[in-house]
Amino acid sequence: MIDNQFILNNFGFLGDDFSLELQKNAIVNSIKAKTEIIREGQKNKFVPFLMKGSIKVFSLNDGRELIYYYIKPNDSCLMTFSSIFSDYTSKIYAVTEEDSEVILISVSVVHEWLIKFPQINRIFYGEYEKRFSDVMNMVNEAVFHRLDKRILSYIKQQINLTGNHPIKLTHREIAANLGTSREVVSRVLKKIENEGEISQSKEGIRISHPKNVSHV
């Protein structure tokens, strides 16, 4: 059963008939952190809507991750939705970053809804706008920012996503997410730690100026 407030906040503009359709067709899954939801090349059978947690959407190239965006509560996955208009084949990987609750809607049902409830397109147009902005930010980070700024930005982003501070991130995990090597990440983290930007301990990585975290 989906929380009525979640339906009202995200789908209320579609009316009571849609709310009944959603309750009837939705599959609610609880998914543990670090679980792969879909991988490149798999067929998409469902369109997800996230109620709780966070999901990382990325591609792999020679074992290195290229992060496109993170799905946050009340979001859907634009890449998954776009695939249902072509061959249903996923072009991305999606992995939960933390324990998550996901609503799954069969792609056949979504096709029916697009005809029966055409205003649902507003949701996906909104997702397109958000994801385009995310990808542009990712490109700007990769092209114009030095690696130390990118690593610091990534740490702050993870704190914002999880609410954990300090946050436990391995050097290998940071390297995989930013497309570099663990050795390089270790050197850069030591450098920005010496500069007073962060501190590292067994509890995790702490930002020295947490008031700036929410502005990342």
JSON list of C-alpha atoms in Angstrom, two decimals:
[
{"chain": "A", "resi": 1, "resn": "MET", "atom": "CA", "xyz": [0.00, 0.00, 0.00]},
{"chain": "A", "resi": 2, "resn": "ILE", "atom": "CA", "xyz": [1.34, 3.43, -0.97]},
{"chain": "A", "resi": 3, "resn": "ASP", "atom": "CA", "xyz": [1.12, 6.28, 1.50]},
{"chain": "A", "resi": 4, "resn": "ASN", "atom": "CA", "xyz": [-1.75, 8.57, 0.50]},
{"chain": "A", "resi": 5, "resn": "GLN", "atom": "CA", "xyz": [0.31, 11.68, 1.17]},
{"chain": "A", "resi": 6, "resn": "PHE", "atom": "CA", "xyz": [2.95, 10.49, -1.29]},
{"chain": "A", "resi": 7, "resn": "ILE", "atom": "CA", "xyz": [0.25, 10.03, -3.94]},
{"chain": "A", "resi": 8, "resn": "LEU", "atom": "CA", "xyz": [-1.26, 13.44, -3.21]},
{"chain": "A", "resi": 9, "resn": "ASN", "atom": "CA", "xyz": [2.12, 15.22, -3.32]},
{"chain": "A", "resi": 10, "resn": "ASN", "atom": "CA", "xyz": [3.29, 13.61, -6.56]},
{"chain": "A", "resi": 11, "resn": "PHE", "atom": "CA", "xyz": [0.18, 12.61, -8.49]},
{"chain": "A", "resi": 12, "resn": "GLY", "atom": "CA", "xyz": [-2.65, 14.61, -6.95]},
{"chain": "A", "resi": 13, "resn": "PHE", "atom": "CA", "xyz": [-3.07, 16.76, -10.06]},
{"chain": "A", "resi": 14, "resn": "LEU", "atom": "CA", "xyz": [-4.11, 13.60, -11.98]},
{"chain": "A", "resi": 15, "resn": "GLY", "atom": "CA", "xyz": [-7.25, 13.11, -9.87]},
{"chain": "A", "resi": 16, "resn": "ASP", "atom": "CA", "xyz": [-8.84, 10.33, -7.82]},
{"chain": "A", "resi": 17, "resn": "ASP", "atom": "CA", "xyz": [-9.22, 7.92, -10.75]},
{"chain": "A", "resi": 18, "resn": "PHE", "atom": "CA", "xyz": [-5.46, 7.88, -11.24]},
{"chain": "A", "resi": 19, "resn": "SER", "atom": "CA", "xyz": [-4.86, 7.39, -7.51]},
{"chain": "A", "resi": 20, "resn": "LEU", "atom": "CA", "xyz": [-6.99, 4.23, -7.65]},
{"chain": "A", "resi": 21, "resn": "GLU", "atom": "CA", "xyz": [-5.11, 3.03, -10.75]},
{"chain": "A", "resi": 22, "resn": "LEU", "atom": "CA", "xyz": [-1.79, 3.63, -9.02]},
{"chain": "A", "resi": 23, "resn": "GLN", "atom": "CA", "xyz": [-2.78, 1.70, -5.90]},
{"chain": "A", "resi": 24, "resn": "LYS", "atom": "CA", "xyz": [-4.03, -1.17, -8.08]},
{"chain": "A", "resi": 25, "resn": "ASN", "atom": "CA", "xyz": [-0.96, -1.48, -10.32]},
{"chain": "A", "resi": 26, "resn": "ALA", "atom": "CA", "xyz": [1.94, -0.44, -8.10]},
{"chain": "A", "resi": 27, "resn": "ILE", "atom": "CA", "xyz": [4.49, -2.89, -6.76]},
{"chain": "A", "resi": 28, "resn": "VAL", "atom": "CA", "xyz": [6.26, -1.54, -3.67]},
{"chain": "A", "resi": 29, "resn": "ASN", "atom": "CA", "xyz": [9.75, -2.95, -3.11]},
{"chain": "A", "resi": 30, "resn": "SER", "atom": "CA", "xyz": [12.16, -2.42, -0.23]},
{"chain": "A", "resi": 31, "resn": "ILE", "atom": "CA", "xyz": [15.71, -2.66, -1.59]},
{"chain": "A", "resi": 32, "resn": "LYS", "atom": "CA", "xyz": [18.90, -2.88, 0.46]},
{"chain": "A", "resi": 33, "resn": "ALA", "atom": "CA", "xyz": [21.77, -0.43, -0.05]},
{"chain": "A", "resi": 34, "resn": "LYS", "atom": "CA", "xyz": [24.31, -1.23, -2.78]},
{"chain": "A", "resi": 35, "resn": "THR", "atom": "CA", "xyz": [21.84, -3.43, -4.68]},
{"chain": "A", "resi": 36, "resn": "GLU", "atom": "CA", "xyz": [21.91, -3.37, -8.47]},
{"chain": "A", "resi": 37, "resn": "ILE", "atom": "CA", "xyz": [18.43, -2.62, -9.81]},
{"chain": "A", "resi": 38, "resn": "ILE", "atom": "CA", "xyz": [19.21, -2.82, -13.50]},
{"chain": "A", "resi": 39, "resn": "ARG", "atom": "CA", "xyz": [22.27, -3.02, -15.72]},
{"chain": "A", "resi": 40, "resn": "GLU", "atom": "CA", "xyz": [23.12, -1.92, -19.23]},
{"chain": "A", "resi": 41, "resn": "GLY", "atom": "CA", "xyz": [21.63, -4.25, -21.83]},
{"chain": "A", "resi": 42, "resn": "GLN", "atom": "CA", "xyz": [18.80, -5.58, -19.66]},
{"chain": "A", "resi": 43, "resn": "LYS", "atom": "CA", "xyz": [15.19, -5.14, -20.72]},
{"chain": "A", "resi": 44, "resn": "ASN", "atom": "CA", "xyz": [13.24, -2.56, -18.72]},
{"chain": "A", "resi": 45, "resn": "LYS", "atom": "CA", "xyz": [10.05, -4.13, -17.41]},
{"chain": "A", "resi": 46, "resn": "PHE", "atom": "CA", "xyz": [9.14, -1.39, -14.94]},
{"chain": "A", "resi": 47, "resn": "VAL", "atom": "CA", "xyz": [9.30, 2.38, -14.51]},
{"chain": "A", "resi": 48, "resn": "PRO", "atom": "CA", "xyz": [10.44, 3.22, -10.96]},
{"chain": "A", "resi": 49, "resn": "PHE", "atom": "CA", "xyz": [9.33, 6.01, -8.61]},
{"chain": "A", "resi": 50, "resn": "LEU", "atom": "CA", "xyz": [11.44, 6.46, -5.50]},
{"chain": "A", "resi": 51, "resn": "MET", "atom": "CA", "xyz": [9.69, 6.92, -2.15]},
{"chain": "A", "resi": 52, "resn": "LYS", "atom": "CA", "xyz": [12.70, 6.62, 0.16]},
{"chain": "A", "resi": 53, "resn": "GLY", "atom": "CA", "xyz": [16.48, 6.41, -0.16]},
{"chain": "A", "resi": 54, "resn": "SER", "atom": "CA", "xyz": [18.64, 7.25, -3.19]},
{"chain": "A", "resi": 55, "resn": "ILE", "atom": "CA", "xyz": [19.68, 5.54, -6.41]},
{"chain": "A", "resi": 56, "resn": "LYS", "atom": "CA", "xyz": [22.81, 6.16, -8.47]},
{"chain": "A", "resi": 57, "resn": "VAL", "atom": "CA", "xyz": [22.44, 6.11, -12.26]},
{"chain": "A", "resi": 58, "resn": "PHE", "atom": "CA", "xyz": [25.65, 5.65, -14.24]},
{"chain": "A", "resi": 59, "resn": "SER", "atom": "CA", "xyz": [27.45, 3.97, -17.13]},
{"chain": "A", "resi": 60, "resn": "LEU", "atom": "CA", "xyz": [30.63, 1.88, -17.10]},
{"chain": "A", "resi": 61, "resn": "ASN", "atom": "CA", "xyz": [33.65, 2.28, -19.35]},
{"chain": "A", "resi": 62, "resn": "ASP", "atom": "CA", "xyz": [36.64, -0.03, -18.80]},
{"chain": "A", "resi": 63, "resn": "GLY", "atom": "CA", "xyz": [35.43, -0.63, -15.25]},
{"chain": "A", "resi": 64, "resn": "ARG", "atom": "CA", "xyz": [35.17, 3.08, -14.43]},
{"chain": "A", "resi": 65, "resn": "GLU", "atom": "CA", "xyz": [31.87, 4.70, -13.54]},
{"chain": "A", "resi": 66, "resn": "LEU", "atom": "CA", "xyz": [30.47, 7.81, -15.17]},
{"chain": "A", "resi": 67, "resn": "ILE", "atom": "CA", "xyz": [27.70, 9.10, -12.92]},
{"chain": "A", "resi": 68, "resn": "TYR", "atom": "CA", "xyz": [24.80, 10.74, -14.73]},
{"chain": "A", "resi": 69, "resn": "TYR", "atom": "CA", "xyz": [22.58, 11.62, -11.77]},
{"chain": "A", "resi": 70, "resn": "TYR", "atom": "CA", "xyz": [21.09, 10.46, -8.48]},
{"chain": "A", "resi": 71, "resn": "ILE", "atom": "CA", "xyz": [17.42, 9.63, -8.08]},
{"chain": "A", "resi": 72, "resn": "LYS", "atom": "CA", "xyz": [16.06, 11.15, -4.87]},
{"chain": "A", "resi": 73, "resn": "PRO", "atom": "CA", "xyz": [12.72, 10.61, -3.10]},
{"chain": "A", "resi": 74, "resn": "ASN", "atom": "CA", "xyz": [9.74, 11.61, -5.28]},
{"chain": "A", "resi": 75, "resn": "ASP", "atom": "CA", "xyz": [11.87, 11.24, -8.45]},
{"chain": "A", "resi": 76, "resn": "SER", "atom": "CA", "xyz": [11.72, 8.75, -11.30]},
{"chain": "A", "resi": 77, "resn": "CYS", "atom": "CA", "xyz": [14.41, 7.58, -13.75]},
{"chain": "A", "resi": 78, "resn": "LEU", "atom": "CA", "xyz": [14.29, 9.48, -17.02]},
{"chain": "A", "resi": 79, "resn": "MET", "atom": "CA", "xyz": [16.61, 7.02, -18.78]},
{"chain": "A", "resi": 80, "resn": "THR", "atom": "CA", "xyz": [14.32, 4.12, -17.89]},
{"chain": "A", "resi": 81, "resn": "PHE", "atom": "CA", "xyz": [11.22, 6.00, -19.00]},
{"chain": "A", "resi": 82, "resn": "SER", "atom": "CA", "xyz": [12.78, 7.04, -22.33]},
{"chain": "A", "resi": 83, "resn": "SER", "atom": "CA", "xyz": [13.69, 3.43, -23.15]},
{"chain": "A", "resi": 84, "resn": "ILE", "atom": "CA", "xyz": [10.05, 2.32, -23.21]},
{"chain": "A", "resi": 85, "resn": "PHE", "atom": "CA", "xyz": [9.56, 4.30, -26.43]},
{"chain": "A", "resi": 86, "resn": "SER", "atom": "CA", "xyz": [12.27, 2.35, -28.27]},
{"chain": "A", "resi": 87, "resn": "ASP", "atom": "CA", "xyz": [13.53, -1.17, -27.58]},
{"chain": "A", "resi": 88, "resn": "TYR", "atom": "CA", "xyz": [13.03, -1.27, -23.79]},
{"chain": "A", "resi": 89, "resn": "THR", "atom": "CA", "xyz": [16.77, -1.92, -23.37]},
{"chain": "A", "resi": 90, "resn": "SER", "atom": "CA", "xyz": [18.54, -0.17, -20.50]},
{"chain": "A", "resi": 91, "resn": "LYS", "atom": "CA", "xyz": [21.46, 2.05, -21.44]},
{"chain": "A", "resi": 92, "resn": "ILE", "atom": "CA", "xyz": [22.47, 2.62, -17.83]},
{"chain": "A", "resi": 93, "resn": "TYR", "atom": "CA", "xyz": [23.24, 0.93, -14.53]},
{"chain": "A", "resi": 94, "resn": "ALA", "atom": "CA", "xyz": [21.17, 1.79, -11.45]},
{"chain": "A", "resi": 95, "resn": "VAL", "atom": "CA", "xyz": [22.30, 0.91, -7.92]},
{"chain": "A", "resi": 96, "resn": "THR", "atom": "CA", "xyz": [20.78, 1.88, -4.58]},
{"chain": "A", "resi": 97, "resn": "GLU", "atom": "CA", "xyz": [23.07, 4.11, -2.54]},
{"chain": "A", "resi": 98, "resn": "GLU", "atom": "CA", "xyz": [21.18, 3.39, 0.69]},
{"chain": "A", "resi": 99, "resn": "ASP", "atom": "CA", "xyz": [18.20, 1.33, 1.84]},
{"chain": "A", "resi": 100, "resn": "SER", "atom": "CA", "xyz": [15.38, 2.40, -0.46]},
{"chain": "A", "resi": 101, "resn": "GLU", "atom": "CA", "xyz": [11.67, 1.98, -1.10]},
{"chain": "A", "resi": 102, "resn": "VAL", "atom": "CA", "xyz": [10.65, 1.98, -4.75]},
{"chain": "A", "resi": 103, "resn": "ILE", "atom": "CA", "xyz": [7.30, 1.93, -6.54]},
{"chain": "A", "resi": 104, "resn": "LEU", "atom": "CA", "xyz": [7.50, -0.16, -9.72]},
{"chain": "A", "resi": 105, "resn": "ILE", "atom": "CA", "xyz": [4.95, 0.30, -12.50]},
{"chain": "A", "resi": 106, "resn": "SER", "atom": "CA", "xyz": [4.84, -2.13, -15.43]},
{"chain": "A", "resi": 107, "resn": "VAL", "atom": "CA", "xyz": [5.83, -0.46, -18.71]},
{"chain": "A", "resi": 108, "resn": "SER", "atom": "CA", "xyz": [2.64, -1.78, -20.33]},
{"chain": "A", "resi": 109, "resn": "VAL", "atom": "CA", "xyz": [0.61, 0.03, -17.67]},
{"chain": "A", "resi": 110, "resn": "VAL", "atom": "CA", "xyz": [2.60, 3.23, -18.19]},
{"chain": "A", "resi": 111, "resn": "HIS", "atom": "CA", "xyz": [1.81, 3.07, -21.92]},
{"chain": "A", "resi": 112, "resn": "GLU", "atom": "CA", "xyz": [-1.89, 2.80, -21.06]},
{"chain": "A", "resi": 113, "resn": "TRP", "atom": "CA", "xyz": [-1.64, 5.72, -18.63]},
{"chain": "A", "resi": 114, "resn": "LEU", "atom": "CA", "xyz": [-0.05, 7.97, -21.27]},
{"chain": "A", "resi": 115, "resn": "ILE", "atom": "CA", "xyz": [-3.27, 7.63, -23.27]},
{"chain": "A", "resi": 116, "resn": "LYS", "atom": "CA", "xyz": [-5.75, 7.54, -20.40]},
{"chain": "A", "resi": 117, "resn": "PHE", "atom": "CA", "xyz": [-4.05, 10.25, -18.29]},
{"chain": "A", "resi": 118, "resn": "PRO", "atom": "CA", "xyz": [-2.08, 12.43, -20.77]},
{"chain": "A", "resi": 119, "resn": "GLN", "atom": "CA", "xyz": [-1.26, 14.95, -18.05]},
{"chain": "A", "resi": 120, "resn": "ILE", "atom": "CA", "xyz": [1.15, 12.39, -16.60]},
{"chain": "A", "resi": 121, "resn": "ASN", "atom": "CA", "xyz": [3.61, 13.70, -19.17]},
{"chain": "A", "resi": 122, "resn": "ARG", "atom": "CA", "xyz": [4.13, 16.68, -16.87]},
{"chain": "A", "resi": 123, "resn": "ILE", "atom": "CA", "xyz": [6.00, 14.36, -14.50]},
{"chain": "A", "resi": 124, "resn": "PHE", "atom": "CA", "xyz": [8.39, 13.18, -17.18]},
{"chain": "A", "resi": 125, "resn": "TYR", "atom": "CA", "xyz": [8.94, 16.63, -18.66]},
{"chain": "A", "resi": 126, "resn": "GLY", "atom": "CA", "xyz": [9.92, 17.73, -15.16]},
{"chain": "A", "resi": 127, "resn": "GLU", "atom": "CA", "xyz": [12.30, 14.75, -14.87]},
{"chain": "A", "resi": 128, "resn": "TYR", "atom": "CA", "xyz": [13.86, 15.65, -18.22]},
{"chain": "A", "resi": 129, "resn": "GLU", "atom": "CA", "xyz": [14.53, 19.20, -17.06]},
{"chain": "A", "resi": 130, "resn": "LYS", "atom": "CA", "xyz": [16.15, 18.00, -13.81]},
{"chain": "A", "resi": 131, "resn": "ARG", "atom": "CA", "xyz": [18.26, 15.30, -15.47]},
{"chain": "A", "resi": 132, "resn": "PHE", "atom": "CA", "xyz": [19.45, 17.59, -18.26]},
{"chain": "A", "resi": 133, "resn": "SER", "atom": "CA", "xyz": [20.63, 20.02, -15.60]},
{"chain": "A", "resi": 134, "resn": "ASP", "atom": "CA", "xyz": [22.34, 17.18, -13.68]},
{"chain": "A", "resi": 135, "resn": "VAL", "atom": "CA", "xyz": [24.20, 15.97, -16.77]},
{"chain": "A", "resi": 136, "resn": "MET", "atom": "CA", "xyz": [25.30, 19.51, -17.68]},
{"chain": "A", "resi": 137, "resn": "ASN", "atom": "CA", "xyz": [26.64, 19.99, -14.16]},
{"chain": "A", "resi": 138, "resn": "MET", "atom": "CA", "xyz": [28.48, 16.68, -14.44]},
{"chain": "A", "resi": 139, "resn": "VAL", "atom": "CA", "xyz": [30.09, 17.74, -17.72]},
{"chain": "A", "resi": 140, "resn": "ASN", "atom": "CA", "xyz": [31.10, 21.12, -16.29]},
{"chain": "A", "resi": 141, "resn": "GLU", "atom": "CA", "xyz": [32.64, 19.41, -13.25]},
{"chain": "A", "resi": 142, "resn": "ALA", "atom": "CA", "xyz": [34.63, 17.00, -15.40]},
{"chain": "A", "resi": 143, "resn": "VAL", "atom": "CA", "xyz": [35.84, 19.62, -17.91]},
{"chain": "A", "resi": 144, "resn": "PHE", "atom": "CA", "xyz": [36.41, 22.76, -15.87]},
{"chain": "A", "resi": 145, "resn": "HIS", "atom": "CA", "xyz": [37.07, 21.73, -12.26]},
{"chain": "A", "resi": 146, "resn": "ARG", "atom": "CA", "xyz": [40.31, 20.39, -10.84]},
{"chain": "A", "resi": 147, "resn": "LEU", "atom": "CA", "xyz": [40.17, 16.92, -9.32]},
{"chain": "A", "resi": 148, "resn": "ASP", "atom": "CA", "xyz": [40.47, 18.23, -5.75]},
{"chain": "A", "resi": 149, "resn": "LYS", "atom": "CA", "xyz": [37.35, 20.37, -6.27]},
{"chain": "A", "resi": 150, "resn": "ARG", "atom": "CA", "xyz": [35.51, 17.46, -7.86]},
{"chain": "A", "resi": 151, "resn": "ILE", "atom": "CA", "xyz": [36.37, 15.15, -4.95]},
{"chain": "A", "resi": 152, "resn": "LEU", "atom": "CA", "xyz": [35.31, 17.73, -2.38]},
{"chain": "A", "resi": 153, "resn": "SER", "atom": "CA", "xyz": [32.07, 18.35, -4.30]},
{"chain": "A", "resi": 154, "resn": "TYR", "atom": "CA", "xyz": [31.39, 14.61, -4.45]},
{"chain": "A", "resi": 155, "resn": "ILE", "atom": "CA", "xyz": [31.87, 14.21, -0.69]},
{"chain": "A", "resi": 156, "resn": "LYS", "atom": "CA", "xyz": [29.48, 17.09, 0.00]},
{"chain": "A", "resi": 157, "resn": "GLN", "atom": "CA", "xyz": [26.97, 15.63, -2.46]},
{"chain": "A", "resi": 158, "resn": "GLN", "atom": "CA", "xyz": [27.03, 12.28, -0.63]},
{"chain": "A", "resi": 159, "resn": "ILE", "atom": "CA", "xyz": [26.53, 14.00, 2.73]},
{"chain": "A", "resi": 160, "resn": "ASN", "atom": "CA", "xyz": [23.50, 15.83, 1.29]},
{"chain": "A", "resi": 161, "resn": "LEU", "atom": "CA", "xyz": [22.09, 12.61, -0.16]},
{"chain": "A", "resi": 162, "resn": "THR", "atom": "CA", "xyz": [22.48, 10.45, 2.94]},
{"chain": "A", "resi": 163, "resn": "GLY", "atom": "CA", "xyz": [22.37, 12.99, 5.77]},
{"chain": "A", "resi": 164, "resn": "ASN", "atom": "CA", "xyz": [25.45, 11.28, 7.26]},
{"chain": "A", "resi": 165, "resn": "HIS", "atom": "CA", "xyz": [28.28, 13.49, 8.56]},
{"chain": "A", "resi": 166, "resn": "PRO", "atom": "CA", "xyz": [30.95, 12.26, 8.84]},
{"chain": "A", "resi": 167, "resn": "ILE", "atom": "CA", "xyz": [30.33, 9.99, 5.90]},
{"chain": "A", "resi": 168, "resn": "LYS", "atom": "CA", "xyz": [31.99, 6.65, 5.26]},
{"chain": "A", "resi": 169, "resn": "LEU", "atom": "CA", "xyz": [33.43, 6.56, 1.75]},
{"chain": "A", "resi": 170, "resn": "THR", "atom": "CA", "xyz": [36.36, 4.41, 0.69]},
{"chain": "A", "resi": 171, "resn": "HIS", "atom": "CA", "xyz": [39.07, 5.88, -1.50]},
{"chain": "A", "resi": 172, "resn": "ARG", "atom": "CA", "xyz": [38.32, 3.15, -4.04]},
{"chain": "A", "resi": 173, "resn": "GLU", "atom": "CA", "xyz": [34.62, 4.08, -4.09]},
{"chain": "A", "resi": 174, "resn": "ILE", "atom": "CA", "xyz": [35.40, 7.76, -4.70]},
{"chain": "A", "resi": 175, "resn": "ALA", "atom": "CA", "xyz": [37.84, 6.81, -7.46]},
{"chain": "A", "resi": 176, "resn": "ALA", "atom": "CA", "xyz": [35.30, 4.59, -9.22]},
{"chain": "A", "resi": 177, "resn": "ASN", "atom": "CA", "xyz": [32.62, 7.29, -9.09]},
{"chain": "A", "resi": 178, "resn": "LEU", "atom": "CA", "xyz": [34.93, 10.00, -10.46]},
{"chain": "A", "resi": 179, "resn": "GLY", "atom": "CA", "xyz": [36.71, 7.91, -13.07]},
{"chain": "A", "resi": 180, "resn": "THR", "atom": "CA", "xyz": [40.20, 8.00, -11.60]},
{"chain": "A", "resi": 181, "resn": "SER", "atom": "CA", "xyz": [42.47, 5.71, -9.55]},
{"chain": "A", "resi": 182, "resn": "ARG", "atom": "CA", "xyz": [42.44, 4.96, -5.82]},
{"chain": "A", "resi": 183, "resn": "GLU", "atom": "CA", "xyz": [46.06, 6.12, -5.50]},
{"chain": "A", "resi": 184, "resn": "VAL", "atom": "CA", "xyz": [45.24, 9.50, -7.01]},
{"chain": "A", "resi": 185, "resn": "VAL", "atom": "CA", "xyz": [42.21, 9.92, -4.72]},
{"chain": "A", "resi": 186, "resn": "SER", "atom": "CA", "xyz": [44.33, 9.06, -1.66]},
{"chain": "A", "resi": 187, "resn": "ARG", "atom": "CA", "xyz": [46.89, 11.72, -2.59]},
{"chain": "A", "resi": 188, "resn": "VAL", "atom": "CA", "xyz": [44.24, 14.37, -3.25]},
{"chain": "A", "resi": 189, "resn": "LEU", "atom": "CA", "xyz": [42.36, 13.61, 0.00]},
{"chain": "A", "resi": 190, "resn": "LYS", "atom": "CA", "xyz": [45.60, 13.94, 1.95]},
{"chain": "A", "resi": 191, "resn": "LYS", "atom": "CA", "xyz": [46.26, 17.27, 0.22]},
{"chain": "A", "resi": 192, "resn": "ILE", "atom": "CA", "xyz": [42.85, 18.76, 0.99]},
{"chain": "A", "resi": 193, "resn": "GLU", "atom": "CA", "xyz": [43.05, 17.38, 4.53]},
{"chain": "A", "resi": 194, "resn": "ASN", "atom": "CA", "xyz": [46.37, 19.21, 5.01]},
{"chain": "A", "resi": 195, "resn": "GLU", "atom": "CA", "xyz": [44.69, 22.34, 3.66]},
{"chain": "A", "resi": 196, "resn": "GLY", "atom": "CA", "xyz": [41.99, 22.03, 6.36]},
{"chain": "A", "resi": 197, "resn": "GLU", "atom": "CA", "xyz": [39.05, 21.30, 4.04]},
{"chain": "A", "resi": 198, "resn": "ILE", "atom": "CA", "xyz": [38.34, 17.84, 5.51]},
{"chain": "A", "resi": 199, "resn": "SER", "atom": "CA", "xyz": [39.36, 15.47, 8.28]},
{"chain": "A", "resi": 200, "resn": "GLN", "atom": "CA", "xyz": [39.57, 11.68, 7.98]},
{"chain": "A", "resi": 201, "resn": "SER", "atom": "CA", "xyz": [39.06, 9.13, 10.75]},
{"chain": "A", "resi": 202, "resn": "LYS", "atom": "CA", "xyz": [37.67, 5.65, 11.28]},
{"chain": "A", "resi": 203, "resn": "GLU", "atom": "CA", "xyz": [34.21, 7.28, 11.54]},
{"chain": "A", "resi": 204, "resn": "GLY", "atom": "CA", "xyz": [34.55, 8.60, 7.99]},
{"chain": "A", "resi": 205, "resn": "ILE", "atom": "CA", "xyz": [35.26, 11.88, 6.20]},
{"chain": "A", "resi": 206, "resn": "ARG", "atom": "CA", "xyz": [34.15, 15.12, 7.81]},
{"chain": "A", "resi": 207, "resn": "ILE", "atom": "CA", "xyz": [33.84, 18.48, 6.05]},
{"chain": "A", "resi": 208, "resn": "SER", "atom": "CA", "xyz": [35.52, 21.21, 8.04]},
{"chain": "A", "resi": 209, "resn": "HIS", "atom": "CA", "xyz": [32.91, 23.84, 7.11]},
{"chain": "A", "resi": 210, "resn": "PRO", "atom": "CA", "xyz": [29.58, 21.93, 7.21]},
{"chain": "A", "resi": 211, "resn": "LYS", "atom": "CA", "xyz": [27.50, 25.07, 6.81]},
{"chain": "A", "resi": 212, "resn": "ASN", "atom": "CA", "xyz": [28.58, 25.06, 3.17]},
{"chain": "A", "resi": 213, "resn": "VAL", "atom": "CA", "xyz": [27.45, 21.49, 2.53]},
{"chain": "A", "resi": 214, "resn": "SER", "atom": "CA", "xyz": [23.83, 22.27, 1.68]},
{"chain": "A", "resi": 215, "resn": "HIS", "atom": "CA", "xyz": [24.93, 24.69, -1.04]},
{"chain": "A", "resi": 216, "resn": "VAL", "atom": "CA", "xyz": [26.63, 22.04, -3.20]}
]
